[in-house]
Amino acid sequence: MVKVREVIVVEGRYDKNTLAQVVDATILETHGFGIMQDKALLSLLRRAAETRGLILLTDSDGAGFVIRNYLKGAIPAGQLKQAYIPDIPGKERRKPAPGKEGKLGVEGMPPEILLAALRRAGATFEEGQPQQKEGELTKADLYDLGLSGRPNSAGKRRALLRLLDLPEQMSTNAMLQALNLLYTRQALSALLEEKLEKHDD
């Protein structure tokens, strides 16, 4: 599996699941048109664009281009790469009928086509096996910091997400991914000590 440095942005979880089987990368979802109302998610994408750069990989239908154009206006041009999939007629296996335009989306694309789209977009492919970076947060760290598996973990997570302007409905896994984009273990630990101790009272 190839490793991609940039954060890849897709429309939904089926797209994310398909892509995660092809590349080792941080993959974030727009939740379809949800990105247009979700200021916290947009803020996360902007910060990810600053630190790692974004690659936008939407379906090749009208809806995909609406999302693409919205993000093109919201993210500085130098921080956003555009990856396009070809127009291939068909329907995804899980769907009873093709989409409105009769084209396969990201989730229906074969791995080689997804890789070719990322290459054409100028993705940064990194050498070597995926490995944990020094200072990268793990689920064990979330437990040690009181953010999972403890009596007040849910409240502490919500408080942290609010503090960081991240979407409050994020799952623990999504939160871990976002935190690793923004902080090292040491930086997050210091932030929690400084800002969130009052939630333990």
PDB file of C-alpha atoms in Angstrom:
ATOM      1  CA  MET A   1       0.000   0.000   0.000  1.00  0.00           C
ATOM      2  CA  VAL A   2       1.414   3.387  -0.956  1.00  0.00           C
ATOM      3  CA  LYS A   3       1.638   6.233   1.524  1.00  0.00           C
ATOM      4  CA  VAL A   4       0.371   9.699   0.570  1.00  0.00           C
ATOM      5  CA  ARG A   5       1.544  12.745   2.495  1.00  0.00           C
ATOM      6  CA  GLU A   6      -1.408  15.030   1.714  1.00  0.00           C
ATOM      7  CA  VAL A   7      -4.788  14.735   3.420  1.00  0.00           C
ATOM      8  CA  ILE A   8      -7.317  13.340   0.927  1.00  0.00           C
ATOM      9  CA  VAL A   9     -10.856  14.741   1.033  1.00  0.00           C
ATOM     10  CA  VAL A  10     -13.771  12.593  -0.207  1.00  0.00           C
ATOM     11  CA  GLU A  11     -17.541  12.971  -0.070  1.00  0.00           C
ATOM     12  CA  GLY A  12     -18.633  10.113   2.187  1.00  0.00           C
ATOM     13  CA  ARG A  13     -17.761   7.029   4.199  1.00  0.00           C
ATOM     14  CA  TYR A  14     -18.074   4.526   1.326  1.00  0.00           C
ATOM     15  CA  ASP A  15     -15.573   6.589  -0.679  1.00  0.00           C
ATOM     16  CA  LYS A  16     -13.304   6.679   2.382  1.00  0.00           C
ATOM     17  CA  ASN A  17     -13.565   2.900   2.889  1.00  0.00           C
ATOM     18  CA  THR A  18     -12.655   2.236  -0.761  1.00  0.00           C
ATOM     19  CA  LEU A  19      -9.706   4.626  -0.739  1.00  0.00           C
ATOM     20  CA  ALA A  20      -8.377   3.343   2.596  1.00  0.00           C
ATOM     21  CA  GLN A  21      -7.842  -0.042   0.934  1.00  0.00           C
ATOM     22  CA  VAL A  22      -5.655   1.582  -1.752  1.00  0.00           C
ATOM     23  CA  VAL A  23      -3.516   4.187   0.054  1.00  0.00           C
ATOM     24  CA  ASP A  24      -2.157   4.839   3.516  1.00  0.00           C
ATOM     25  CA  ALA A  25      -3.308   8.417   4.070  1.00  0.00           C
ATOM     26  CA  THR A  26      -5.390  10.639   6.294  1.00  0.00           C
ATOM     27  CA  ILE A  27      -8.831  10.686   4.637  1.00  0.00           C
ATOM     28  CA  LEU A  28     -11.513  13.184   5.665  1.00  0.00           C
ATOM     29  CA  GLU A  29     -15.149  13.314   4.510  1.00  0.00           C
ATOM     30  CA  THR A  30     -17.218  16.340   3.478  1.00  0.00           C
ATOM     31  CA  HIS A  31     -20.429  14.430   4.382  1.00  0.00           C
ATOM     32  CA  GLY A  32     -21.759  15.374   0.955  1.00  0.00           C
ATOM     33  CA  PHE A  33     -23.031  18.951   1.018  1.00  0.00           C
ATOM     34  CA  GLY A  34     -22.684  18.921   4.843  1.00  0.00           C
ATOM     35  CA  ILE A  35     -19.373  20.777   4.528  1.00  0.00           C
ATOM     36  CA  MET A  36     -21.267  23.877   3.397  1.00  0.00           C
ATOM     37  CA  GLN A  37     -22.984  24.234   6.791  1.00  0.00           C
ATOM     38  CA  ASP A  38     -20.251  22.794   9.016  1.00  0.00           C
ATOM     39  CA  LYS A  39     -17.884  25.602  10.032  1.00  0.00           C
ATOM     40  CA  ALA A  40     -15.920  23.345  12.382  1.00  0.00           C
ATOM     41  CA  LEU A  41     -15.257  20.786   9.629  1.00  0.00           C
ATOM     42  CA  LEU A  42     -14.219  23.532   7.208  1.00  0.00           C
ATOM     43  CA  SER A  43     -11.871  24.903   9.885  1.00  0.00           C
ATOM     44  CA  LEU A  44     -10.301  21.428  10.234  1.00  0.00           C
ATOM     45  CA  LEU A  45      -9.838  21.175   6.448  1.00  0.00           C
ATOM     46  CA  ARG A  46      -8.191  24.614   6.368  1.00  0.00           C
ATOM     47  CA  ARG A  47      -5.761  23.638   9.122  1.00  0.00           C
ATOM     48  CA  ALA A  48      -5.016  20.323   7.406  1.00  0.00           C
ATOM     49  CA  ALA A  49      -4.390  22.226   4.150  1.00  0.00           C
ATOM     50  CA  GLU A  50      -1.885  24.475   5.918  1.00  0.00           C
ATOM     51  CA  THR A  51       0.045  21.647   7.546  1.00  0.00           C
ATOM     52  CA  ARG A  52      -0.059  18.876   4.933  1.00  0.00           C
ATOM     53  CA  GLY A  53      -1.938  20.093   1.855  1.00  0.00           C
ATOM     54  CA  LEU A  54      -5.251  18.670   0.605  1.00  0.00           C
ATOM     55  CA  ILE A  55      -6.160  16.500  -2.362  1.00  0.00           C
ATOM     56  CA  LEU A  56      -9.825  16.739  -3.303  1.00  0.00           C
ATOM     57  CA  LEU A  57     -11.285  13.545  -4.774  1.00  0.00           C
ATOM     58  CA  THR A  58     -15.023  13.826  -5.416  1.00  0.00           C
ATOM     59  CA  ASP A  59     -17.371  11.956  -7.736  1.00  0.00           C
ATOM     60  CA  SER A  60     -17.416  13.193 -11.338  1.00  0.00           C
ATOM     61  CA  ASP A  61     -21.107  14.134 -11.237  1.00  0.00           C
ATOM     62  CA  GLY A  62     -22.724  17.528 -10.763  1.00  0.00           C
ATOM     63  CA  ALA A  63     -22.882  17.213  -6.970  1.00  0.00           C
ATOM     64  CA  GLY A  64     -19.171  16.376  -6.827  1.00  0.00           C
ATOM     65  CA  PHE A  65     -18.327  19.516  -8.781  1.00  0.00           C
ATOM     66  CA  VAL A  66     -20.505  21.699  -6.517  1.00  0.00           C
ATOM     67  CA  ILE A  67     -18.485  20.457  -3.500  1.00  0.00           C
ATOM     68  CA  ARG A  68     -15.232  20.854  -5.438  1.00  0.00           C
ATOM     69  CA  ASN A  69     -16.019  24.460  -6.391  1.00  0.00           C
ATOM     70  CA  TYR A  70     -17.089  25.327  -2.840  1.00  0.00           C
ATOM     71  CA  LEU A  71     -13.784  24.082  -1.401  1.00  0.00           C
ATOM     72  CA  LYS A  72     -11.805  25.708  -4.214  1.00  0.00           C
ATOM     73  CA  GLY A  73     -13.199  29.029  -2.985  1.00  0.00           C
ATOM     74  CA  ALA A  74     -12.535  28.252   0.689  1.00  0.00           C
ATOM     75  CA  ILE A  75      -8.968  26.832   0.586  1.00  0.00           C
ATOM     76  CA  PRO A  76      -5.928  28.755  -0.742  1.00  0.00           C
ATOM     77  CA  ALA A  77      -5.010  27.516  -4.231  1.00  0.00           C
ATOM     78  CA  GLY A  78      -1.467  26.501  -3.302  1.00  0.00           C
ATOM     79  CA  GLN A  79      -2.751  24.175  -0.580  1.00  0.00           C
ATOM     80  CA  LEU A  80      -5.344  22.282  -2.647  1.00  0.00           C
ATOM     81  CA  LYS A  81      -4.759  19.692  -5.385  1.00  0.00           C
ATOM     82  CA  GLN A  82      -7.574  18.361  -7.562  1.00  0.00           C
ATOM     83  CA  ALA A  83      -7.844  14.634  -8.338  1.00  0.00           C
ATOM     84  CA  TYR A  84     -10.408  13.614 -10.966  1.00  0.00           C
ATOM     85  CA  ILE A  85     -11.888  10.198 -11.682  1.00  0.00           C
ATOM     86  CA  PRO A  86     -13.026   9.400 -15.238  1.00  0.00           C
ATOM     87  CA  ASP A  87     -16.662   9.204 -16.334  1.00  0.00           C
ATOM     88  CA  ILE A  88     -17.419   5.476 -16.220  1.00  0.00           C
ATOM     89  CA  PRO A  89     -21.047   4.375 -16.637  1.00  0.00           C
ATOM     90  CA  GLY A  90     -22.348   1.978 -14.005  1.00  0.00           C
ATOM     91  CA  LYS A  91     -23.578   1.624 -10.435  1.00  0.00           C
ATOM     92  CA  GLU A  92     -21.989   0.653  -7.143  1.00  0.00           C
ATOM     93  CA  ARG A  93     -22.746  -2.872  -5.912  1.00  0.00           C
ATOM     94  CA  ARG A  94     -24.502  -1.699  -2.754  1.00  0.00           C
ATOM     95  CA  LYS A  95     -26.958   0.511  -4.693  1.00  0.00           C
ATOM     96  CA  PRO A  96     -30.167  -0.830  -6.252  1.00  0.00           C
ATOM     97  CA  ALA A  97     -29.927   1.607  -9.204  1.00  0.00           C
ATOM     98  CA  PRO A  98     -27.329   3.912 -10.778  1.00  0.00           C
ATOM     99  CA  GLY A  99     -27.043   7.519  -9.601  1.00  0.00           C
ATOM    100  CA  LYS A 100     -28.900  10.314 -11.378  1.00  0.00           C
ATOM    101  CA  GLU A 101     -26.134  10.726 -13.966  1.00  0.00           C
ATOM    102  CA  GLY A 102     -25.455   6.984 -14.301  1.00  0.00           C
ATOM    103  CA  LYS A 103     -21.733   7.268 -13.436  1.00  0.00           C
ATOM    104  CA  LEU A 104     -19.616   5.314 -10.991  1.00  0.00           C
ATOM    105  CA  GLY A 105     -18.446   7.351  -8.016  1.00  0.00           C
ATOM    106  CA  VAL A 106     -15.177   7.144  -6.092  1.00  0.00           C
ATOM    107  CA  GLU A 107     -16.421   4.077  -4.195  1.00  0.00           C
ATOM    108  CA  GLY A 108     -16.927   2.166  -7.464  1.00  0.00           C
ATOM    109  CA  MET A 109     -13.473   2.860  -8.920  1.00  0.00           C
ATOM    110  CA  PRO A 110     -10.810   0.139  -9.242  1.00  0.00           C
ATOM    111  CA  PRO A 111      -7.607   0.750  -7.225  1.00  0.00           C
ATOM    112  CA  GLU A 112      -5.455   1.440 -10.299  1.00  0.00           C
ATOM    113  CA  ILE A 113      -7.773   4.243 -11.447  1.00  0.00           C
ATOM    114  CA  LEU A 114      -7.749   5.864  -7.992  1.00  0.00           C
ATOM    115  CA  LEU A 115      -3.937   5.702  -7.873  1.00  0.00           C
ATOM    116  CA  ALA A 116      -3.689   7.178 -11.384  1.00  0.00           C
ATOM    117  CA  ALA A 117      -6.029  10.041 -10.360  1.00  0.00           C
ATOM    118  CA  LEU A 118      -3.852  10.806  -7.321  1.00  0.00           C
ATOM    119  CA  ARG A 119      -0.666  10.695  -9.411  1.00  0.00           C
ATOM    120  CA  ARG A 120      -2.121  13.107 -11.977  1.00  0.00           C
ATOM    121  CA  ALA A 121      -3.131  15.451  -9.143  1.00  0.00           C
ATOM    122  CA  GLY A 122       0.504  15.587  -7.969  1.00  0.00           C
ATOM    123  CA  ALA A 123       0.131  13.537  -4.779  1.00  0.00           C
ATOM    124  CA  THR A 124       3.314  13.164  -2.729  1.00  0.00           C
ATOM    125  CA  PHE A 125       3.973   9.425  -2.475  1.00  0.00           C
ATOM    126  CA  GLU A 126       6.257   8.626   0.455  1.00  0.00           C
ATOM    127  CA  GLU A 127       8.682   5.721   0.519  1.00  0.00           C
ATOM    128  CA  GLY A 128       8.843   2.963   3.079  1.00  0.00           C
ATOM    129  CA  GLN A 129       6.356   1.123   5.170  1.00  0.00           C
ATOM    130  CA  PRO A 130       3.726   3.069   7.088  1.00  0.00           C
ATOM    131  CA  GLN A 131       5.003   3.586  10.598  1.00  0.00           C
ATOM    132  CA  GLN A 132       3.961   5.567  13.615  1.00  0.00           C
ATOM    133  CA  LYS A 133       5.655   8.956  13.734  1.00  0.00           C
ATOM    134  CA  GLU A 134       7.433   9.963  16.913  1.00  0.00           C
ATOM    135  CA  GLY A 135       5.006  11.840  19.126  1.00  0.00           C
ATOM    136  CA  GLU A 136       1.953  10.540  17.227  1.00  0.00           C
ATOM    137  CA  LEU A 137      -1.121   9.949  19.351  1.00  0.00           C
ATOM    138  CA  THR A 138      -2.584   6.471  19.802  1.00  0.00           C
ATOM    139  CA  LYS A 139      -5.796   5.157  21.383  1.00  0.00           C
ATOM    140  CA  ALA A 140      -3.729   4.286  24.461  1.00  0.00           C
ATOM    141  CA  ASP A 141      -2.781   7.968  24.743  1.00  0.00           C
ATOM    142  CA  LEU A 142      -6.455   8.959  24.593  1.00  0.00           C
ATOM    143  CA  TYR A 143      -7.087   6.625  27.539  1.00  0.00           C
ATOM    144  CA  ASP A 144      -4.080   7.985  29.468  1.00  0.00           C
ATOM    145  CA  LEU A 145      -5.278  11.556  28.841  1.00  0.00           C
ATOM    146  CA  GLY A 146      -8.766  10.671  30.062  1.00  0.00           C
ATOM    147  CA  LEU A 147     -10.355  11.090  26.619  1.00  0.00           C
ATOM    148  CA  SER A 148     -11.620   7.499  26.296  1.00  0.00           C
ATOM    149  CA  GLY A 149     -12.594   4.632  28.571  1.00  0.00           C
ATOM    150  CA  ARG A 150     -13.013   6.770  31.703  1.00  0.00           C
ATOM    151  CA  PRO A 151     -16.191   7.886  33.514  1.00  0.00           C
ATOM    152  CA  ASN A 152     -16.078  11.497  32.208  1.00  0.00           C
ATOM    153  CA  SER A 153     -14.340  10.783  28.877  1.00  0.00           C
ATOM    154  CA  ALA A 154     -17.319  11.761  26.695  1.00  0.00           C
ATOM    155  CA  GLY A 155     -17.635  15.152  28.418  1.00  0.00           C
ATOM    156  CA  LYS A 156     -13.900  15.741  28.188  1.00  0.00           C
ATOM    157  CA  ARG A 157     -13.889  14.832  24.473  1.00  0.00           C
ATOM    158  CA  ARG A 158     -16.765  17.230  23.766  1.00  0.00           C
ATOM    159  CA  ALA A 159     -14.991  20.003  25.668  1.00  0.00           C
ATOM    160  CA  LEU A 160     -11.771  19.385  23.724  1.00  0.00           C
ATOM    161  CA  LEU A 161     -13.577  19.340  20.368  1.00  0.00           C
ATOM    162  CA  ARG A 162     -15.294  22.640  21.253  1.00  0.00           C
ATOM    163  CA  LEU A 163     -11.998  24.151  22.348  1.00  0.00           C
ATOM    164  CA  LEU A 164     -10.294  23.150  19.099  1.00  0.00           C
ATOM    165  CA  ASP A 165     -13.243  24.172  16.867  1.00  0.00           C
ATOM    166  CA  LEU A 166     -13.679  20.584  15.695  1.00  0.00           C
ATOM    167  CA  PRO A 167     -17.077  18.987  14.912  1.00  0.00           C
ATOM    168  CA  GLU A 168     -18.577  17.765  18.212  1.00  0.00           C
ATOM    169  CA  GLN A 169     -20.150  14.689  16.585  1.00  0.00           C
ATOM    170  CA  MET A 170     -16.733  13.260  15.600  1.00  0.00           C
ATOM    171  CA  SER A 171     -16.197   9.612  16.514  1.00  0.00           C
ATOM    172  CA  THR A 172     -13.195   8.760  18.709  1.00  0.00           C
ATOM    173  CA  ASN A 173     -11.335   7.419  15.642  1.00  0.00           C
ATOM    174  CA  ALA A 174     -12.051  10.562  13.605  1.00  0.00           C
ATOM    175  CA  MET A 175     -10.992  12.733  16.538  1.00  0.00           C
ATOM    176  CA  LEU A 176      -7.710  10.790  16.865  1.00  0.00           C
ATOM    177  CA  GLN A 177      -7.030  11.306  13.151  1.00  0.00           C
ATOM    178  CA  ALA A 178      -7.739  15.045  13.416  1.00  0.00           C
ATOM    179  CA  LEU A 179      -5.620  15.452  16.559  1.00  0.00           C
ATOM    180  CA  ASN A 180      -2.673  13.768  14.829  1.00  0.00           C
ATOM    181  CA  LEU A 181      -2.950  16.325  12.026  1.00  0.00           C
ATOM    182  CA  LEU A 182      -2.769  19.190  14.491  1.00  0.00           C
ATOM    183  CA  TYR A 183      -0.771  18.126  17.567  1.00  0.00           C
ATOM    184  CA  THR A 184       1.953  15.869  18.915  1.00  0.00           C
ATOM    185  CA  ARG A 185       1.258  13.814  22.039  1.00  0.00           C
ATOM    186  CA  GLN A 186       3.278  16.298  24.129  1.00  0.00           C
ATOM    187  CA  ALA A 187       1.509  19.374  22.739  1.00  0.00           C
ATOM    188  CA  LEU A 188      -1.941  17.885  23.331  1.00  0.00           C
ATOM    189  CA  SER A 189      -1.042  16.810  26.865  1.00  0.00           C
ATOM    190  CA  ALA A 190       0.104  20.364  27.660  1.00  0.00           C
ATOM    191  CA  LEU A 191      -3.079  21.816  26.149  1.00  0.00           C
ATOM    192  CA  LEU A 192      -5.278  19.487  28.208  1.00  0.00           C
ATOM    193  CA  GLU A 193      -3.451  20.378  31.413  1.00  0.00           C
ATOM    194  CA  GLU A 194      -3.821  24.071  30.693  1.00  0.00           C
ATOM    195  CA  LYS A 195      -7.395  24.249  29.381  1.00  0.00           C
ATOM    196  CA  LEU A 196      -9.445  21.243  30.445  1.00  0.00           C
ATOM    197  CA  GLU A 197      -8.550  20.508  34.062  1.00  0.00           C
ATOM    198  CA  LYS A 198     -11.725  22.296  35.196  1.00  0.00           C
ATOM    199  CA  HIS A 199     -13.812  19.549  33.550  1.00  0.00           C
ATOM    200  CA  ASP A 200     -12.414  17.006  36.002  1.00  0.00           C
ATOM    201  CA  ASP A 201     -13.725  18.940  39.024  1.00  0.00           C
TER     202      ASP A 201
END
